[in-house]
PDB file of N, CA and C in Angstrom:
ATOM      1  N   UNK A  26       4.640 -69.801 -28.430  1.00 51.00           N
ATOM      2  CA  UNK A  26       3.511 -70.706 -28.553  1.00 51.00           C
ATOM      3  C   UNK A  26       3.448 -71.607 -27.312  1.00 51.00           C
ATOM      4  N   UNK A  27       2.295 -71.745 -26.669  1.00 55.00           N
ATOM      5  CA  UNK A  27       2.175 -72.594 -25.483  1.00 55.00           C
ATOM      6  C   UNK A  27       2.486 -74.053 -25.786  1.00 55.00           C
ATOM      7  N   UNK A  28       3.079 -74.691 -24.808  1.00 56.00           N
ATOM      8  CA  UNK A  28       3.440 -76.091 -24.910  1.00 56.00           C
ATOM      9  C   UNK A  28       2.437 -76.896 -24.101  1.00 56.00           C
ATOM     10  N   UNK A  29       1.976 -77.994 -24.645  1.00 56.00           N
ATOM     11  CA  UNK A  29       1.099 -78.868 -23.874  1.00 56.00           C
ATOM     12  C   UNK A  29       1.926 -79.564 -22.808  1.00 56.00           C
ATOM     13  N   UNK A  30       1.456 -79.504 -21.588  1.00 62.00           N
ATOM     14  CA  UNK A  30       2.192 -80.105 -20.479  1.00 62.00           C
ATOM     15  C   UNK A  30       1.408 -81.264 -19.878  1.00 62.00           C
ATOM     16  N   UNK A  31       0.630 -81.919 -20.701  1.00 53.00           N
ATOM     17  CA  UNK A  31      -0.218 -83.011 -20.222  1.00 53.00           C
ATOM     18  C   UNK A  31       0.611 -84.243 -19.893  1.00 53.00           C
ATOM     19  N   UNK A  32       0.029 -85.073 -19.057  1.00 50.00           N
ATOM     20  CA  UNK A  32       0.655 -86.349 -18.711  1.00 50.00           C
ATOM     21  C   UNK A  32       1.883 -86.185 -17.839  1.00 50.00           C
ATOM     22  N   UNK A  33       2.870 -87.045 -18.034  1.00 41.00           N
ATOM     23  CA  UNK A  33       4.058 -87.033 -17.192  1.00 41.00           C
ATOM     24  C   UNK A  33       5.001 -85.885 -17.516  1.00 41.00           C
ATOM     25  N   UNK A  34       4.661 -85.101 -18.518  1.00 47.00           N
ATOM     26  CA  UNK A  34       5.522 -84.012 -18.942  1.00 47.00           C
ATOM     27  C   UNK A  34       5.123 -82.686 -18.309  1.00 47.00           C
ATOM     28  N   UNK A  35       4.368 -82.702 -17.245  1.00 52.00           N
ATOM     29  CA  UNK A  35       3.875 -81.486 -16.603  1.00 52.00           C
ATOM     30  C   UNK A  35       5.005 -80.745 -15.909  1.00 52.00           C
ATOM     31  N   UNK A  36       4.998 -79.422 -16.050  1.00 49.00           N
ATOM     32  CA  UNK A  36       6.019 -78.599 -15.420  1.00 49.00           C
ATOM     33  C   UNK A  36       5.477 -77.759 -14.278  1.00 49.00           C
ATOM     34  N   UNK A  37       4.185 -77.523 -14.232  1.00 53.00           N
ATOM     35  CA  UNK A  37       3.661 -76.631 -13.205  1.00 53.00           C
ATOM     36  C   UNK A  37       3.869 -77.163 -11.791  1.00 53.00           C
ATOM     37  N   UNK A  38       3.803 -78.473 -11.518  1.00 58.00           N
ATOM     38  CA  UNK A  38       4.136 -78.908 -10.158  1.00 58.00           C
ATOM     39  C   UNK A  38       5.588 -78.586  -9.808  1.00 58.00           C
ATOM     40  N   UNK A  39       6.455 -78.588 -10.799  1.00 57.00           N
ATOM     41  CA  UNK A  39       7.844 -78.212 -10.546  1.00 57.00           C
ATOM     42  C   UNK A  39       7.933 -76.748 -10.149  1.00 57.00           C
ATOM     43  N   UNK A  40       7.019 -75.922 -10.664  1.00 58.00           N
ATOM     44  CA  UNK A  40       6.995 -74.526 -10.250  1.00 58.00           C
ATOM     45  C   UNK A  40       6.825 -74.460  -8.740  1.00 58.00           C
ATOM     46  N   UNK A  41       5.886 -75.199  -8.206  1.00 64.00           N
ATOM     47  CA  UNK A  41       5.634 -75.164  -6.770  1.00 64.00           C
ATOM     48  C   UNK A  41       6.828 -75.668  -5.988  1.00 64.00           C
ATOM     49  N   UNK A  42       7.469 -76.721  -6.471  1.00 66.00           N
ATOM     50  CA  UNK A  42       8.642 -77.271  -5.794  1.00 66.00           C
ATOM     51  C   UNK A  42       9.776 -76.267  -5.782  1.00 66.00           C
ATOM     52  N   UNK A  43      10.069 -75.688  -6.925  1.00 68.00           N
ATOM     53  CA  UNK A  43      11.165 -74.733  -6.998  1.00 68.00           C
ATOM     54  C   UNK A  43      10.846 -73.457  -6.240  1.00 68.00           C
ATOM     55  N   UNK A  44       9.601 -73.042  -6.261  1.00 71.00           N
ATOM     56  CA  UNK A  44       9.212 -71.870  -5.502  1.00 71.00           C
ATOM     57  C   UNK A  44       9.473 -72.100  -4.008  1.00 71.00           C
ATOM     58  N   UNK A  45       9.153 -73.287  -3.534  1.00 75.00           N
ATOM     59  CA  UNK A  45       9.408 -73.631  -2.138  1.00 75.00           C
ATOM     60  C   UNK A  45      10.885 -73.631  -1.813  1.00 75.00           C
ATOM     61  N   UNK A  46      11.706 -74.184  -2.693  1.00 71.00           N
ATOM     62  CA  UNK A  46      13.150 -74.199  -2.469  1.00 71.00           C
ATOM     63  C   UNK A  46      13.712 -72.779  -2.416  1.00 71.00           C
ATOM     64  N   UNK A  47      13.233 -71.934  -3.304  1.00 77.00           N
ATOM     65  CA  UNK A  47      13.713 -70.553  -3.320  1.00 77.00           C
ATOM     66  C   UNK A  47      13.297 -69.847  -2.036  1.00 77.00           C
ATOM     67  N   UNK A  48      12.075 -70.082  -1.578  1.00 80.00           N
ATOM     68  CA  UNK A  48      11.628 -69.456  -0.332  1.00 80.00           C
ATOM     69  C   UNK A  48      12.463 -69.932   0.853  1.00 80.00           C
ATOM     70  N   UNK A  49      12.806 -71.225   0.879  1.00 82.00           N
ATOM     71  CA  UNK A  49      13.572 -71.766   1.992  1.00 82.00           C
ATOM     72  C   UNK A  49      15.055 -71.428   1.919  1.00 82.00           C
ATOM     73  N   UNK A  50      15.618 -71.468   0.732  1.00 81.00           N
ATOM     74  CA  UNK A  50      17.060 -71.333   0.606  1.00 81.00           C
ATOM     75  C   UNK A  50      17.517 -70.056  -0.073  1.00 81.00           C
ATOM     76  N   UNK A  51      16.585 -69.218  -0.478  1.00 79.00           N
ATOM     77  CA  UNK A  51      16.928 -67.923  -1.034  1.00 79.00           C
ATOM     78  C   UNK A  51      17.541 -67.973  -2.420  1.00 79.00           C
ATOM     79  N   UNK A  52      18.316 -66.963  -2.707  1.00 78.00           N
ATOM     80  CA  UNK A  52      18.822 -66.751  -4.062  1.00 78.00           C
ATOM     81  C   UNK A  52      19.790 -67.828  -4.537  1.00 78.00           C
ATOM     82  N   UNK A  53      20.378 -68.601  -3.642  1.00 79.00           N
ATOM     83  CA  UNK A  53      21.303 -69.635  -4.107  1.00 79.00           C
ATOM     84  C   UNK A  53      20.588 -70.719  -4.912  1.00 79.00           C
ATOM     85  N   UNK A  54      19.284 -70.850  -4.798  1.00 79.00           N
ATOM     86  CA  UNK A  54      18.500 -71.804  -5.594  1.00 79.00           C
ATOM     87  C   UNK A  54      17.838 -71.162  -6.807  1.00 79.00           C
ATOM     88  N   UNK A  55      17.922 -69.830  -6.934  1.00 81.00           N
ATOM     89  CA  UNK A  55      17.243 -69.149  -8.028  1.00 81.00           C
ATOM     90  C   UNK A  55      17.797 -69.567  -9.385  1.00 81.00           C
ATOM     91  N   UNK A  56      19.103 -69.758  -9.496  1.00 82.00           N
ATOM     92  CA  UNK A  56      19.685 -70.167 -10.780  1.00 82.00           C
ATOM     93  C   UNK A  56      19.125 -71.512 -11.225  1.00 82.00           C
ATOM     94  N   UNK A  57      18.863 -72.390 -10.286  1.00 81.00           N
ATOM     95  CA  UNK A  57      18.270 -73.706 -10.593  1.00 81.00           C
ATOM     96  C   UNK A  57      16.782 -73.572 -10.931  1.00 81.00           C
ATOM     97  N   UNK A  58      16.119 -72.620 -10.312  1.00 80.00           N
ATOM     98  CA  UNK A  58      14.674 -72.475 -10.477  1.00 80.00           C
ATOM     99  C   UNK A  58      14.286 -71.751 -11.762  1.00 80.00           C
ATOM    100  N   UNK A  59      15.083 -70.813 -12.237  1.00 84.00           N
ATOM    101  CA  UNK A  59      14.710 -69.998 -13.404  1.00 84.00           C
ATOM    102  C   UNK A  59      14.350 -70.827 -14.635  1.00 84.00           C
ATOM    103  N   UNK A  60      15.136 -71.850 -15.019  1.00 85.00           N
ATOM    104  CA  UNK A  60      14.736 -72.639 -16.196  1.00 85.00           C
ATOM    105  C   UNK A  60      13.400 -73.363 -16.004  1.00 85.00           C
ATOM    106  N   UNK A  61      13.121 -73.792 -14.776  1.00 80.00           N
ATOM    107  CA  UNK A  61      11.853 -74.466 -14.518  1.00 80.00           C
ATOM    108  C   UNK A  61      10.694 -73.480 -14.537  1.00 80.00           C
ATOM    109  N   UNK A  62      10.934 -72.254 -14.065  1.00 83.00           N
ATOM    110  CA  UNK A  62       9.905 -71.223 -14.191  1.00 83.00           C
ATOM    111  C   UNK A  62       9.610 -70.974 -15.663  1.00 83.00           C
ATOM    112  N   UNK A  63      10.660 -70.919 -16.486  1.00 87.00           N
ATOM    113  CA  UNK A  63      10.475 -70.676 -17.924  1.00 87.00           C
ATOM    114  C   UNK A  63       9.688 -71.817 -18.569  1.00 87.00           C
ATOM    115  N   UNK A  64       9.975 -73.041 -18.190  1.00 85.00           N
ATOM    116  CA  UNK A  64       9.229 -74.178 -18.735  1.00 85.00           C
ATOM    117  C   UNK A  64       7.776 -74.137 -18.292  1.00 85.00           C
ATOM    118  N   UNK A  65       7.539 -73.769 -17.040  1.00 82.00           N
ATOM    119  CA  UNK A  65       6.157 -73.664 -16.558  1.00 82.00           C
ATOM    120  C   UNK A  65       5.410 -72.541 -17.270  1.00 82.00           C
ATOM    121  N   UNK A  66       6.097 -71.429 -17.508  1.00 86.00           N
ATOM    122  CA  UNK A  66       5.463 -70.290 -18.176  1.00 86.00           C
ATOM    123  C   UNK A  66       5.081 -70.612 -19.619  1.00 86.00           C
ATOM    124  N   UNK A  67       5.760 -71.579 -20.236  1.00 87.00           N
ATOM    125  CA  UNK A  67       5.483 -71.937 -21.627  1.00 87.00           C
ATOM    126  C   UNK A  67       4.345 -72.950 -21.766  1.00 87.00           C
ATOM    127  N   UNK A  68       3.855 -73.465 -20.661  1.00 83.00           N
ATOM    128  CA  UNK A  68       2.803 -74.486 -20.700  1.00 83.00           C
ATOM    129  C   UNK A  68       1.439 -73.896 -21.017  1.00 83.00           C
ATOM    130  N   UNK A  69       0.588 -74.749 -21.526  1.00 85.00           N
ATOM    131  CA  UNK A  69      -0.824 -74.417 -21.716  1.00 85.00           C
ATOM    132  C   UNK A  69      -1.578 -75.040 -20.542  1.00 85.00           C
ATOM    133  N   UNK A  70      -2.317 -74.238 -19.814  1.00 85.00           N
ATOM    134  CA  UNK A  70      -3.000 -74.702 -18.607  1.00 85.00           C
ATOM    135  C   UNK A  70      -4.143 -75.658 -18.925  1.00 85.00           C
ATOM    136  N   UNK A  71      -4.253 -76.701 -18.119  1.00 84.00           N
ATOM    137  CA  UNK A  71      -5.340 -77.662 -18.255  1.00 84.00           C
ATOM    138  C   UNK A  71      -6.500 -77.320 -17.312  1.00 84.00           C
ATOM    139  N   UNK A  72      -6.215 -76.550 -16.262  1.00 85.00           N
ATOM    140  CA  UNK A  72      -7.255 -76.193 -15.301  1.00 85.00           C
ATOM    141  C   UNK A  72      -6.883 -74.874 -14.621  1.00 85.00           C
ATOM    142  N   UNK A  73      -7.735 -74.432 -13.707  1.00 88.00           N
ATOM    143  CA  UNK A  73      -7.540 -73.139 -13.050  1.00 88.00           C
ATOM    144  C   UNK A  73      -6.275 -73.113 -12.201  1.00 88.00           C
ATOM    145  N   UNK A  74      -5.965 -74.187 -11.507  1.00 84.00           N
ATOM    146  CA  UNK A  74      -4.759 -74.220 -10.675  1.00 84.00           C
ATOM    147  C   UNK A  74      -3.505 -74.096 -11.526  1.00 84.00           C
ATOM    148  N   UNK A  75      -3.490 -74.763 -12.655  1.00 83.00           N
ATOM    149  CA  UNK A  75      -2.341 -74.650 -13.552  1.00 83.00           C
ATOM    150  C   UNK A  75      -2.232 -73.237 -14.120  1.00 83.00           C
ATOM    151  N   UNK A  76      -3.369 -72.587 -14.380  1.00 88.00           N
ATOM    152  CA  UNK A  76      -3.330 -71.198 -14.855  1.00 88.00           C
ATOM    153  C   UNK A  76      -2.663 -70.311 -13.809  1.00 88.00           C
ATOM    154  N   UNK A  77      -2.977 -70.540 -12.543  1.00 87.00           N
ATOM    155  CA  UNK A  77      -2.338 -69.766 -11.474  1.00 87.00           C
ATOM    156  C   UNK A  77      -0.836 -70.049 -11.405  1.00 87.00           C
ATOM    157  N   UNK A  78      -0.446 -71.314 -11.493  1.00 83.00           N
ATOM    158  CA  UNK A  78       0.972 -71.671 -11.472  1.00 83.00           C
ATOM    159  C   UNK A  78       1.716 -71.017 -12.628  1.00 83.00           C
ATOM    160  N   UNK A  79       1.110 -71.029 -13.801  1.00 86.00           N
ATOM    161  CA  UNK A  79       1.736 -70.435 -14.979  1.00 86.00           C
ATOM    162  C   UNK A  79       1.859 -68.919 -14.804  1.00 86.00           C
ATOM    163  N   UNK A  80       0.823 -68.296 -14.284  1.00 90.00           N
ATOM    164  CA  UNK A  80       0.876 -66.848 -14.044  1.00 90.00           C
ATOM    165  C   UNK A  80       1.957 -66.503 -13.024  1.00 90.00           C
ATOM    166  N   UNK A  81       2.087 -67.305 -11.980  1.00 86.00           N
ATOM    167  CA  UNK A  81       3.130 -67.068 -10.981  1.00 86.00           C
ATOM    168  C   UNK A  81       4.517 -67.271 -11.569  1.00 86.00           C
ATOM    169  N   UNK A  82       4.671 -68.270 -12.420  1.00 85.00           N
ATOM    170  CA  UNK A  82       5.963 -68.512 -13.077  1.00 85.00           C
ATOM    171  C   UNK A  82       6.328 -67.321 -13.960  1.00 85.00           C
ATOM    172  N   UNK A  83       5.362 -66.798 -14.698  1.00 90.00           N
ATOM    173  CA  UNK A  83       5.619 -65.638 -15.556  1.00 90.00           C
ATOM    174  C   UNK A  83       5.989 -64.424 -14.703  1.00 90.00           C
ATOM    175  N   UNK A  84       5.311 -64.240 -13.586  1.00 90.00           N
ATOM    176  CA  UNK A  84       5.626 -63.110 -12.704  1.00 90.00           C
ATOM    177  C   UNK A  84       7.022 -63.255 -12.121  1.00 90.00           C
ATOM    178  N   UNK A  85       7.405 -64.462 -11.770  1.00 85.00           N
ATOM    179  CA  UNK A  85       8.739 -64.704 -11.224  1.00 85.00           C
ATOM    180  C   UNK A  85       9.816 -64.401 -12.257  1.00 85.00           C
ATOM    181  N   UNK A  86       9.562 -64.754 -13.499  1.00 87.00           N
ATOM    182  CA  UNK A  86      10.528 -64.482 -14.567  1.00 87.00           C
ATOM    183  C   UNK A  86      10.648 -62.983 -14.841  1.00 87.00           C
ATOM    184  N   UNK A  87       9.585 -62.238 -14.596  1.00 90.00           N
ATOM    185  CA  UNK A  87       9.592 -60.799 -14.863  1.00 90.00           C
ATOM    186  C   UNK A  87      10.369 -60.013 -13.796  1.00 90.00           C
ATOM    187  N   UNK A  88      10.648 -60.640 -12.670  1.00 79.00           N
ATOM    188  CA  UNK A  88      11.366 -59.938 -11.605  1.00 79.00           C
ATOM    189  C   UNK A  88      12.850 -60.069 -11.723  1.00 79.00           C
TER     190      UNK A  88
END
């Protein structure tokens, strides 16, 4: 069931932050990023950008 990520409880910006860390530092940051990807994937999108972040988080978890 999707989780509301409204207000200060938003996880999708963390997706972008962790994605950047993984791109810069490689697999050594992946263990830290996976739980945040999972939290982002569980969110209910408030707008189109969040839908993209959630879709990217789900794709990252599938790999």
